[in-house]
Amino acid sequence: MTASPAEVQVTVSERPELRLIAAVAKKEIADAVRSKWFWLWAGAFAVLAAILASSALPGSQVAGFGSFGRTAASLVALAQIIIPLMGLTLGAYSLAGQRETGALRFLLSHPISRTEAFWGTYIGLATALFATVFGGFGVAGVIAAAQGGGADAASFVRIAILSWLLAIAMLGIGLLISTFTASGSSAIGTSIFVWLGLVFLGDLGVMGTAVATKMPVSALFISAVFNPVEAFRLAALTAFDGSLDVLGPAGQYAVDSFGESLDVLLIAVVAVWVVAPVSVAWWRFSKGGDV
Amino acid sequence: MTRVGVLVAVVAVVMTLVVVATATASASTQTPLQPLIDAAAPGSTLVLEAGEYEGGVTVDKPLTITSTGGAIVDGHDVNSVFTITAPDVTIDNLTIRNSGDSLDREDSGVTSVDVPRVTVSNNVLENVLFGIFLRTAPDSLVVGNSVGSKDVETARKGDGIRLWECEGTVVDNNTVNGGRDLVFWFTDRIVVTNNTVTDGRYGLHFMYSDDARIEGNNLSDNSVGAFLMYSRRTHLAGNIMANNNGPSGYGIGLKDMDDVMIEHNRFIANRVGVYFDNSPWSVDSKGWIENNLFAYNRTGMLFQPSVSRNEISMNTFIDNTEQVGTTGSGNFQGNDWSVDGVGNYWSDFAGYDADSDGIGDIAYYGQDLYNSITDKHPELVFFQETPAAKAISLAAQMFPVLRPKPIFQDDNPLVERPVLTPLSTSASGTSARELVAVSFLMLAVGVVAVAFPSRRRRTANPTEVGP
C-alpha cells in the first residue's frame, strides 16, 4: 500500500527544481493563511506587543526620556517566550501532522522530490513566521511612536529581524522533531518539552550550576550563550542598549573580552541554530522513511 | 560695523570707558589679545569684533571682555586660554578653544586664582582640558556656557567645571558634554540649576560643600549622575537622572551625606537610582527622599545594609528590575518607608484598598527570590528579565516555603500612582516619525509576504489540501 521511497525517487529529476519548491511554499503559505494557528499566533503576538507598547510610561510624563527603550525591552522578553513556542510547534506539527492526515503522502505522489517538498514547506512556514513577527512589531512600533516614545527605528528593525531569525531557528528544530515523531500530537508534545528546556530549564540549569560550583563568569557566559534563546536576547539587548554591561559581572566580562566582536559572536550563534537543525531534518527526511 | 558705530553702541549701553578692538583679523593671522587687555583701563569693557585672537592671556585688572559675536580665542594647545588674577572680571560671549593638555598644570579654558566675583557667561569652550576652573573665587557666576572636552581617554580628561572654595557661586544653564566631572570642592551655599551634563564621569561631584541647592538639572548618560560626598544639608529637587550606567552607574550616589533632601527628581533607566553609602553619617542627622520617580532602573534604591535614619515617602517605584536592594546580606533596618501614615507607590504591589483611603490595607514587602539570590550572587544578574528569572520570583510567590525574608516593609503603600508634576527642564524626545514610517513598512512587508503568494494559489498549486 505504501509506495517505497525508491519508487518515488525514480519519478523525479535529480536536481531539485526551484519552481516546485516555490509551488509547495505557496501552498504552505495559502494553508497558513486559511488555518487557525496563523491568525491565533499573529493575533496573540500583535495584541501582546500592542499592550506592552501602550503600557509603557508615556514619554511626556518623564520629560527627557522616551518610553521606547522599555518597549523594546518588553518586546524582547515577549519574543523570547512566544516566538520559540510558535516556531517549534509549527515546525513539529507540519510534517508529522501532514503525515497523520495523509496529506504528505498525497503531496509526494506528485512528481516532486522529498527535497523539494521539504524546502518548500520550510520556506512557506518561514514566510508565514515573517509575516507574524513583522506584523506584531509593526503594530507595537506604531503604538510606541503614538505614545511619544523616542524613536530609534534602526535598532527596532534589527530586533524584529533577530526575532525572525530566532523564529526560523525554532522552525528548524521543530521540523527536526517532526522527522522523529509519528503523529502530530506527539510532535506537539515533544516540541513543548523542548520549548520548556530552551526558555526556562536551560537558564535555570546554568544558574543552579553557577551557584553550586562557583563557576567563573567566563564559563557562565559561554554556557549561557550556547542557548539560541539567550544568544537572541543578548543580541537584541546590544541592539537597543548598545552594551551588556548592565548585566552584572558576566555582562561586563562579555563586553571586556569580546568588545566589538560580541555582536558577531551572538549573531553567529543564532545563525548556527538557524542552519544546523533544519539541515539535519532535511537529511533525515530526504533519506526516505514512512510517510 | 564701523569703528564709530561700535563706539556709539557700546558707550550708550555701558557708560564706562571703552576700548574697542579694531584689529581686523584676517583668516590667516590671529590678533594678539594680551596687548588689548594691557591697554584697557581697569573696570572697562573690552568688546572684541568677530575674528580670531591669540589666547594664553592673563587678566590682571577688573575688566569685562565680551564680543559682538564670532570672536574666537585660541590657546594653541598650550597652558590655559584665560587666567584671571584680579577680582570682578567677566568673560562673556566668546568662543574659547584649544587649551593645553597637562593635568599637572590643570590647563583650562578659563581659570582664576584667588580672586572673588568672577563671571564666566555665554561662552563656547571647545577642545579644553578643564573647561572653567575657579580657585577661591567666592560669589562667582558661571552661566550659559557650553563646555566640550578634549578627545582623550577618560583617565586623561579634565573637569568640565571645577570650583574650589567658591562659596555662594551660581552655576546655571550650562551645557557640558564629555568631560570628567562638574566638581565642587569646599564650596558652600552653591546654587546649581538648569545645567545639562552628558557623557561624563560624574555629572555633579560634591566634596565637602554644604548647603547646596541643586535644581532642574539634566544629568544623563554619565557614569554617575551626581556623586555627593562629605557634605551637609544638600537639597536636590526637580532633576532628571537618566541612563547613567556602567560599572558604577548611579543616578545619585550618597557618601557620608548628612541631612540630604532629595525630592521631585526622576531616576530613569540607571543601573541604580540612588545608592546609599553610609548616609546619613552622623548620628543626629537624617535623610529625606520624597516624591521622586524611580522607573526602569536595574535597582531603584540600593543600600548598604548598615544604612539607617532615612525617611522615604511618596516616591513612585515603577518596574525597576529590583525596586529596593541591599549590597550583600546584613541587618537592614532603621529607615522609615512611610511618614505620617503615607508610604510609597510600588508598581508590583498586589494588595487592596477596601476603605478607599488611597493607602493599601496590607503592607508592601520587599521580598523577591530572584533578587535575594542576586544580592548574594551578583553574577546571576546576567539573567535578569529572562523568563527563567521571572519563574524563580513567581515560584516564591506561589509557594511560601520558598519565600525569602523581606528586606524591608512599607506599611502604608499608595495604591494610586502619584501624578507627576511637569519639570522645568525641557524634554529632549526625538521625533517618532521615523519609527512610525518603519513600523508601517514592516507591517506592509509582513502582509504582502503572505498575501501575495496565497492570492495565486489556484493556478500555482496542484495539491490543494484542506487543513
Tab-separated table of C-alpha atoms in Angstrom, chain A residues 4 16 169 190 220 254:
chain	number	residue	atom	x	y	z
A	4	SER	CA	8.527	2.824	-1.164
A	16	PRO	CA	15.653	19.999	-7.025
A	169	ALA	CA	15.843	28.584	14.057
A	190	THR	CA	7.824	16.943	22.248
A	220	LEU	CA	28.711	31.250	32.918
A	254	ALA	CA	31.361	39.714	27.757
